[in-house]
Amino acid sequence: MTPRELLGTAAVPGGQELRLYRRGGDFMIVLDRNELMSSRMSGSEKALALMTLERLGKRAGLHMLIGGYGMGFTLRAALAEMDARAQITLAELVPEIIEWARGPMVDLAAGCLDDPRVRLVMDDVAHVIAAGHGSYDAILLDVDNGPDGLTADANDRLYTNAGLSSAMRALKPGGILAIWSAGSDAAFTRRLQNAGFAVEEVAVKARDNGKGPRHVIWFATRRR
């Protein structure tokens, strides 16, 4: 097997160290012994955007907030389906993630960060959510492995009652909070419901070909 090549490291504020590896033509971002994301598995990250837009009806001029760039799969999938009037606010906390996208993974990024519909905000997505009042048609969160924060303890606040209330305020009526997770969490589903959202939990395959492990996406809709 071709050995992995370490391309860079990044410190997550309040968390641990991320490492970017390349093996052949594939890229991996690793935390400790956990492979957080890989260019080989992008199906569920794309589904996060595509299934949200399906539920919104792909209306013109949508404003979407994406928390976490990752490898850009969610952003590129959204851009491919949204019209010229759409706006996407992308919140990324770790500068090196963007540096890697513009550096060793520039071909994978395919220019998505330079799309005129994209506004990049280098900040904690929790701060961006808190500053938005009825601003977004959708908020897409893929900042960790799910409601049980792995990369940084501070991510947990996104999934608390206070964090969910903040997201509710930032959404327009009928807007959707979509959350990616590596696995199911019945307690979190109940927390979403108790926060006043209409909740749908969907299992999706990790790979585009329908293979690989199952991931989970919650679609939590702010009632009109």
PDB file of C-alpha atoms in Angstrom:
ATOM      1  CA  MET A   1       0.000   0.000   0.000  1.00  0.00           C
ATOM      2  CA  THR A   2       1.213   3.508  -0.804  1.00  0.00           C
ATOM      3  CA  PRO A   3       2.284   5.248   2.420  1.00  0.00           C
ATOM      4  CA  ARG A   4       0.527   8.381   3.610  1.00  0.00           C
ATOM      5  CA  GLU A   5       2.327  11.686   3.142  1.00  0.00           C
ATOM      6  CA  LEU A   6       1.819  14.329   5.832  1.00  0.00           C
ATOM      7  CA  LEU A   7       1.104  17.666   4.137  1.00  0.00           C
ATOM      8  CA  GLY A   8       0.250  19.896   7.062  1.00  0.00           C
ATOM      9  CA  THR A   9      -1.046  20.292  10.603  1.00  0.00           C
ATOM     10  CA  ALA A  10      -3.526  22.702  12.163  1.00  0.00           C
ATOM     11  CA  ALA A  11      -4.440  23.473  15.762  1.00  0.00           C
ATOM     12  CA  VAL A  12      -8.192  23.604  16.398  1.00  0.00           C
ATOM     13  CA  PRO A  13      -8.947  26.446  18.847  1.00  0.00           C
ATOM     14  CA  GLY A  14      -9.917  24.804  22.112  1.00  0.00           C
ATOM     15  CA  GLY A  15      -9.361  21.362  20.625  1.00  0.00           C
ATOM     16  CA  GLN A  16      -6.711  19.061  19.227  1.00  0.00           C
ATOM     17  CA  GLU A  17      -4.453  18.966  16.173  1.00  0.00           C
ATOM     18  CA  LEU A  18      -5.716  18.216  12.674  1.00  0.00           C
ATOM     19  CA  ARG A  19      -3.389  16.563  10.180  1.00  0.00           C
ATOM     20  CA  LEU A  20      -3.741  16.588   6.388  1.00  0.00           C
ATOM     21  CA  TYR A  21      -2.440  13.500   4.594  1.00  0.00           C
ATOM     22  CA  ARG A  22      -2.220  12.485   0.955  1.00  0.00           C
ATOM     23  CA  ARG A  23      -2.073   8.904  -0.270  1.00  0.00           C
ATOM     24  CA  GLY A  24      -1.781   8.755  -4.037  1.00  0.00           C
ATOM     25  CA  GLY A  25      -4.579  10.986  -5.313  1.00  0.00           C
ATOM     26  CA  ASP A  26      -6.625  10.828  -2.106  1.00  0.00           C
ATOM     27  CA  PHE A  27      -6.640  13.308   0.778  1.00  0.00           C
ATOM     28  CA  MET A  28      -7.518  12.650   4.422  1.00  0.00           C
ATOM     29  CA  ILE A  29      -7.961  14.990   7.385  1.00  0.00           C
ATOM     30  CA  VAL A  30      -7.228  13.132  10.620  1.00  0.00           C
ATOM     31  CA  LEU A  31      -7.726  13.944  14.293  1.00  0.00           C
ATOM     32  CA  ASP A  32      -5.707  11.693  16.605  1.00  0.00           C
ATOM     33  CA  ARG A  33      -6.609   8.243  15.182  1.00  0.00           C
ATOM     34  CA  ASN A  34      -9.942   9.366  13.718  1.00  0.00           C
ATOM     35  CA  GLU A  35     -10.242  10.032   9.995  1.00  0.00           C
ATOM     36  CA  LEU A  36     -12.635  12.996  10.036  1.00  0.00           C
ATOM     37  CA  MET A  37     -13.000  13.249   6.286  1.00  0.00           C
ATOM     38  CA  SER A  38     -11.619  11.810   3.092  1.00  0.00           C
ATOM     39  CA  SER A  39     -11.809  12.708  -0.568  1.00  0.00           C
ATOM     40  CA  ARG A  40     -12.874   9.080  -1.151  1.00  0.00           C
ATOM     41  CA  MET A  41     -16.141   9.525   0.779  1.00  0.00           C
ATOM     42  CA  SER A  42     -18.270  12.537  -0.080  1.00  0.00           C
ATOM     43  CA  GLY A  43     -21.800  11.224  -0.578  1.00  0.00           C
ATOM     44  CA  SER A  44     -23.287  12.252   2.748  1.00  0.00           C
ATOM     45  CA  GLU A  45     -21.610  15.687   2.692  1.00  0.00           C
ATOM     46  CA  LYS A  46     -23.150  16.351  -0.729  1.00  0.00           C
ATOM     47  CA  ALA A  47     -26.494  15.029   0.509  1.00  0.00           C
ATOM     48  CA  LEU A  48     -26.406  17.593   3.313  1.00  0.00           C
ATOM     49  CA  ALA A  49     -26.775  20.340   0.691  1.00  0.00           C
ATOM     50  CA  LEU A  50     -28.854  18.544  -1.933  1.00  0.00           C
ATOM     51  CA  MET A  51     -31.464  17.143   0.435  1.00  0.00           C
ATOM     52  CA  THR A  52     -31.818  20.506   2.172  1.00  0.00           C
ATOM     53  CA  LEU A  53     -32.427  22.244  -1.152  1.00  0.00           C
ATOM     54  CA  GLU A  54     -34.978  19.598  -2.108  1.00  0.00           C
ATOM     55  CA  ARG A  55     -36.896  20.368   1.073  1.00  0.00           C
ATOM     56  CA  LEU A  56     -36.731  24.107   0.397  1.00  0.00           C
ATOM     57  CA  GLY A  57     -37.991  23.629  -3.142  1.00  0.00           C
ATOM     58  CA  LYS A  58     -34.855  25.172  -4.712  1.00  0.00           C
ATOM     59  CA  ARG A  59     -36.393  28.641  -4.529  1.00  0.00           C
ATOM     60  CA  ALA A  60     -34.630  31.587  -6.164  1.00  0.00           C
ATOM     61  CA  GLY A  61     -32.354  33.802  -4.121  1.00  0.00           C
ATOM     62  CA  LEU A  62     -31.888  31.502  -1.147  1.00  0.00           C
ATOM     63  CA  HIS A  63     -29.447  32.480   1.609  1.00  0.00           C
ATOM     64  CA  MET A  64     -27.607  29.541   3.140  1.00  0.00           C
ATOM     65  CA  LEU A  65     -25.120  29.404   6.007  1.00  0.00           C
ATOM     66  CA  ILE A  66     -22.621  26.525   5.909  1.00  0.00           C
ATOM     67  CA  GLY A  67     -20.664  25.810   9.069  1.00  0.00           C
ATOM     68  CA  GLY A  68     -17.368  24.106   8.247  1.00  0.00           C
ATOM     69  CA  TYR A  69     -15.649  23.939   4.845  1.00  0.00           C
ATOM     70  CA  GLY A  70     -14.120  20.487   5.311  1.00  0.00           C
ATOM     71  CA  MET A  71     -13.106  19.508   1.789  1.00  0.00           C
ATOM     72  CA  GLY A  72     -15.801  21.638   0.189  1.00  0.00           C
ATOM     73  CA  PHE A  73     -18.158  18.856  -0.874  1.00  0.00           C
ATOM     74  CA  THR A  74     -21.219  20.474   0.712  1.00  0.00           C
ATOM     75  CA  LEU A  75     -20.359  23.921  -0.651  1.00  0.00           C
ATOM     76  CA  ARG A  76     -19.786  22.697  -4.216  1.00  0.00           C
ATOM     77  CA  ALA A  77     -22.970  20.624  -4.195  1.00  0.00           C
ATOM     78  CA  ALA A  78     -24.976  23.654  -3.052  1.00  0.00           C
ATOM     79  CA  LEU A  79     -23.426  25.976  -5.633  1.00  0.00           C
ATOM     80  CA  ALA A  80     -24.208  23.537  -8.444  1.00  0.00           C
ATOM     81  CA  GLU A  81     -27.939  23.674  -7.604  1.00  0.00           C
ATOM     82  CA  MET A  82     -28.449  27.292  -6.481  1.00  0.00           C
ATOM     83  CA  ASP A  83     -29.231  30.155  -8.839  1.00  0.00           C
ATOM     84  CA  ALA A  84     -27.246  33.309  -9.587  1.00  0.00           C
ATOM     85  CA  ARG A  85     -29.126  35.319  -6.935  1.00  0.00           C
ATOM     86  CA  ALA A  86     -28.292  32.862  -4.150  1.00  0.00           C
ATOM     87  CA  GLN A  87     -25.959  33.697  -1.282  1.00  0.00           C
ATOM     88  CA  ILE A  88     -23.849  31.286   0.747  1.00  0.00           C
ATOM     89  CA  THR A  89     -22.136  32.426   3.921  1.00  0.00           C
ATOM     90  CA  LEU A  90     -19.334  29.990   4.737  1.00  0.00           C
ATOM     91  CA  ALA A  91     -18.051  30.028   8.319  1.00  0.00           C
ATOM     92  CA  GLU A  92     -14.703  28.334   8.936  1.00  0.00           C
ATOM     93  CA  LEU A  93     -12.805  28.488  12.210  1.00  0.00           C
ATOM     94  CA  VAL A  94      -9.448  26.950  11.190  1.00  0.00           C
ATOM     95  CA  PRO A  95      -7.375  29.068   8.764  1.00  0.00           C
ATOM     96  CA  GLU A  96      -5.320  26.100   7.615  1.00  0.00           C
ATOM     97  CA  ILE A  97      -8.449  24.392   6.260  1.00  0.00           C
ATOM     98  CA  ILE A  98      -8.812  27.241   3.757  1.00  0.00           C
ATOM     99  CA  GLU A  99      -5.053  27.307   3.101  1.00  0.00           C
ATOM    100  CA  TRP A 100      -5.173  23.590   2.246  1.00  0.00           C
ATOM    101  CA  ALA A 101      -8.143  24.177  -0.065  1.00  0.00           C
ATOM    102  CA  ARG A 102      -6.202  26.861  -1.924  1.00  0.00           C
ATOM    103  CA  GLY A 103      -2.946  24.870  -1.775  1.00  0.00           C
ATOM    104  CA  PRO A 104      -2.567  21.080  -2.028  1.00  0.00           C
ATOM    105  CA  MET A 105      -6.311  20.524  -2.580  1.00  0.00           C
ATOM    106  CA  VAL A 106      -6.811  23.351  -5.090  1.00  0.00           C
ATOM    107  CA  ASP A 107      -7.929  20.971  -7.842  1.00  0.00           C
ATOM    108  CA  LEU A 108     -10.495  19.397  -5.511  1.00  0.00           C
ATOM    109  CA  ALA A 109     -11.774  22.866  -4.498  1.00  0.00           C
ATOM    110  CA  ALA A 110     -12.456  23.644  -8.162  1.00  0.00           C
ATOM    111  CA  GLY A 111     -12.671  27.393  -7.522  1.00  0.00           C
ATOM    112  CA  CYS A 112     -15.682  27.180  -5.180  1.00  0.00           C
ATOM    113  CA  LEU A 113     -14.217  29.649  -2.681  1.00  0.00           C
ATOM    114  CA  ASP A 114     -13.944  32.279  -5.413  1.00  0.00           C
ATOM    115  CA  ASP A 115     -17.556  31.955  -6.548  1.00  0.00           C
ATOM    116  CA  PRO A 116     -19.180  35.427  -6.263  1.00  0.00           C
ATOM    117  CA  ARG A 117     -22.126  33.903  -4.386  1.00  0.00           C
ATOM    118  CA  VAL A 118     -19.829  32.823  -1.529  1.00  0.00           C
ATOM    119  CA  ARG A 119     -18.909  35.017   1.445  1.00  0.00           C
ATOM    120  CA  LEU A 120     -16.162  33.463   3.556  1.00  0.00           C
ATOM    121  CA  VAL A 121     -16.210  34.345   7.262  1.00  0.00           C
ATOM    122  CA  MET A 122     -13.261  33.192   9.342  1.00  0.00           C
ATOM    123  CA  ASP A 123     -15.070  32.762  12.646  1.00  0.00           C
ATOM    124  CA  ASP A 124     -16.824  30.256  14.870  1.00  0.00           C
ATOM    125  CA  VAL A 125     -20.127  29.413  13.191  1.00  0.00           C
ATOM    126  CA  ALA A 126     -21.833  29.803  16.588  1.00  0.00           C
ATOM    127  CA  HIS A 127     -20.939  33.514  16.499  1.00  0.00           C
ATOM    128  CA  VAL A 128     -22.244  33.843  12.933  1.00  0.00           C
ATOM    129  CA  ILE A 129     -25.508  32.142  13.890  1.00  0.00           C
ATOM    130  CA  ALA A 130     -25.924  34.375  16.936  1.00  0.00           C
ATOM    131  CA  ALA A 131     -25.511  37.485  14.765  1.00  0.00           C
ATOM    132  CA  GLY A 132     -28.208  36.399  12.323  1.00  0.00           C
ATOM    133  CA  HIS A 133     -31.851  37.181  13.074  1.00  0.00           C
ATOM    134  CA  GLY A 134     -34.221  35.698  10.514  1.00  0.00           C
ATOM    135  CA  SER A 135     -31.359  35.826   8.010  1.00  0.00           C
ATOM    136  CA  TYR A 136     -31.091  32.315   6.607  1.00  0.00           C
ATOM    137  CA  ASP A 137     -33.245  29.952   4.614  1.00  0.00           C
ATOM    138  CA  ALA A 138     -30.958  27.143   5.757  1.00  0.00           C
ATOM    139  CA  ILE A 139     -28.129  26.531   8.199  1.00  0.00           C
ATOM    140  CA  LEU A 140     -25.965  23.504   7.388  1.00  0.00           C
ATOM    141  CA  LEU A 141     -23.645  22.243  10.117  1.00  0.00           C
ATOM    142  CA  ASP A 142     -20.788  19.825   9.505  1.00  0.00           C
ATOM    143  CA  VAL A 143     -18.271  21.045  12.041  1.00  0.00           C
ATOM    144  CA  ASP A 144     -17.719  17.840  13.982  1.00  0.00           C
ATOM    145  CA  ASN A 145     -18.638  14.145  14.047  1.00  0.00           C
ATOM    146  CA  GLY A 146     -22.103  15.060  15.298  1.00  0.00           C
ATOM    147  CA  PRO A 147     -23.803  16.369  18.438  1.00  0.00           C
ATOM    148  CA  ASP A 148     -21.103  14.780  20.581  1.00  0.00           C
ATOM    149  CA  GLY A 149     -18.262  17.175  19.742  1.00  0.00           C
ATOM    150  CA  LEU A 150     -14.976  15.509  18.824  1.00  0.00           C
ATOM    151  CA  THR A 151     -12.697  18.150  17.327  1.00  0.00           C
ATOM    152  CA  ALA A 152     -13.372  20.862  19.957  1.00  0.00           C
ATOM    153  CA  ASP A 153     -15.388  20.940  23.161  1.00  0.00           C
ATOM    154  CA  ALA A 154     -16.758  24.356  22.145  1.00  0.00           C
ATOM    155  CA  ASN A 155     -18.662  22.706  19.285  1.00  0.00           C
ATOM    156  CA  ASP A 156     -20.963  21.109  21.857  1.00  0.00           C
ATOM    157  CA  ARG A 157     -22.670  24.461  22.452  1.00  0.00           C
ATOM    158  CA  LEU A 158     -24.144  24.337  18.948  1.00  0.00           C
ATOM    159  CA  TYR A 159     -26.250  21.367  20.037  1.00  0.00           C
ATOM    160  CA  THR A 160     -27.369  22.598  23.461  1.00  0.00           C
ATOM    161  CA  ASN A 161     -30.803  24.060  24.102  1.00  0.00           C
ATOM    162  CA  ALA A 162     -29.276  27.533  23.917  1.00  0.00           C
ATOM    163  CA  GLY A 163     -27.484  26.730  20.669  1.00  0.00           C
ATOM    164  CA  LEU A 164     -30.634  25.361  19.066  1.00  0.00           C
ATOM    165  CA  SER A 165     -32.605  28.426  20.179  1.00  0.00           C
ATOM    166  CA  SER A 166     -29.948  30.625  18.570  1.00  0.00           C
ATOM    167  CA  ALA A 167     -30.264  28.678  15.319  1.00  0.00           C
ATOM    168  CA  MET A 168     -34.044  28.985  15.448  1.00  0.00           C
ATOM    169  CA  ARG A 169     -33.767  32.779  15.710  1.00  0.00           C
ATOM    170  CA  ALA A 170     -31.297  32.927  12.807  1.00  0.00           C
ATOM    171  CA  LEU A 171     -33.632  31.040  10.455  1.00  0.00           C
ATOM    172  CA  LYS A 172     -36.454  32.515   8.422  1.00  0.00           C
ATOM    173  CA  PRO A 173     -39.910  30.974   9.014  1.00  0.00           C
ATOM    174  CA  GLY A 174     -39.882  27.616   7.233  1.00  0.00           C
ATOM    175  CA  GLY A 175     -36.073  27.593   7.263  1.00  0.00           C
ATOM    176  CA  ILE A 176     -34.093  24.413   7.858  1.00  0.00           C
ATOM    177  CA  LEU A 177     -31.314  23.579  10.292  1.00  0.00           C
ATOM    178  CA  ALA A 178     -29.513  20.572   8.747  1.00  0.00           C
ATOM    179  CA  ILE A 179     -26.925  18.739  10.846  1.00  0.00           C
ATOM    180  CA  TRP A 180     -24.517  16.047   9.644  1.00  0.00           C
ATOM    181  CA  SER A 181     -23.498  13.278  12.047  1.00  0.00           C
ATOM    182  CA  ALA A 182     -21.470  10.091  11.903  1.00  0.00           C
ATOM    183  CA  GLY A 183     -24.275   8.306  13.745  1.00  0.00           C
ATOM    184  CA  SER A 184     -27.725   8.522  15.262  1.00  0.00           C
ATOM    185  CA  ASP A 185     -28.499  10.135  18.629  1.00  0.00           C
ATOM    186  CA  ALA A 186     -32.017   9.681  20.006  1.00  0.00           C
ATOM    187  CA  ALA A 187     -31.456  12.185  22.809  1.00  0.00           C
ATOM    188  CA  PHE A 188     -30.472  14.862  20.323  1.00  0.00           C
ATOM    189  CA  THR A 189     -33.537  14.151  18.181  1.00  0.00           C
ATOM    190  CA  ARG A 190     -35.691  14.769  21.250  1.00  0.00           C
ATOM    191  CA  ARG A 191     -33.756  17.952  22.024  1.00  0.00           C
ATOM    192  CA  LEU A 192     -34.497  19.276  18.523  1.00  0.00           C
ATOM    193  CA  GLN A 193     -38.173  18.475  18.956  1.00  0.00           C
ATOM    194  CA  ASN A 194     -38.280  20.087  22.398  1.00  0.00           C
ATOM    195  CA  ALA A 195     -36.688  23.209  20.887  1.00  0.00           C
ATOM    196  CA  GLY A 196     -39.768  23.540  18.661  1.00  0.00           C
ATOM    197  CA  PHE A 197     -38.438  22.185  15.376  1.00  0.00           C
ATOM    198  CA  ALA A 198     -40.258  19.774  13.088  1.00  0.00           C
ATOM    199  CA  VAL A 199     -37.627  17.024  12.865  1.00  0.00           C
ATOM    200  CA  GLU A 200     -36.745  14.472  10.201  1.00  0.00           C
ATOM    201  CA  GLU A 201     -33.793  12.115  10.709  1.00  0.00           C
ATOM    202  CA  VAL A 202     -32.410  10.512   7.538  1.00  0.00           C
ATOM    203  CA  ALA A 203     -29.709   7.848   7.134  1.00  0.00           C
ATOM    204  CA  VAL A 204     -27.475   8.364   4.105  1.00  0.00           C
ATOM    205  CA  LYS A 205     -24.592   6.394   2.657  1.00  0.00           C
ATOM    206  CA  ALA A 206     -21.120   7.845   2.952  1.00  0.00           C
ATOM    207  CA  ARG A 207     -20.111   7.182  -0.651  1.00  0.00           C
ATOM    208  CA  ASP A 208     -21.590   8.442  -3.919  1.00  0.00           C
ATOM    209  CA  ASN A 209     -21.971   4.842  -5.108  1.00  0.00           C
ATOM    210  CA  GLY A 210     -24.285   4.025  -2.196  1.00  0.00           C
ATOM    211  CA  LYS A 211     -21.668   1.958  -0.381  1.00  0.00           C
ATOM    212  CA  GLY A 212     -19.698   2.517   2.787  1.00  0.00           C
ATOM    213  CA  PRO A 213     -20.936   3.326   6.288  1.00  0.00           C
ATOM    214  CA  ARG A 214     -24.215   5.089   7.004  1.00  0.00           C
ATOM    215  CA  HIS A 215     -24.212   8.635   8.271  1.00  0.00           C
ATOM    216  CA  VAL A 216     -27.137  10.633   9.641  1.00  0.00           C
ATOM    217  CA  ILE A 217     -28.585  14.025   8.738  1.00  0.00           C
ATOM    218  CA  TRP A 218     -31.184  15.798  10.841  1.00  0.00           C
ATOM    219  CA  PHE A 219     -33.450  18.232   8.999  1.00  0.00           C
ATOM    220  CA  ALA A 220     -35.007  20.484  11.633  1.00  0.00           C
ATOM    221  CA  THR A 221     -37.525  22.955  10.207  1.00  0.00           C
ATOM    222  CA  ARG A 222     -38.586  26.172  11.872  1.00  0.00           C
ATOM    223  CA  ARG A 223     -42.359  26.147  11.827  1.00  0.00           C
ATOM    224  CA  ARG A 224     -44.027  29.001   9.969  1.00  0.00           C
TER     225      ARG A 224
END
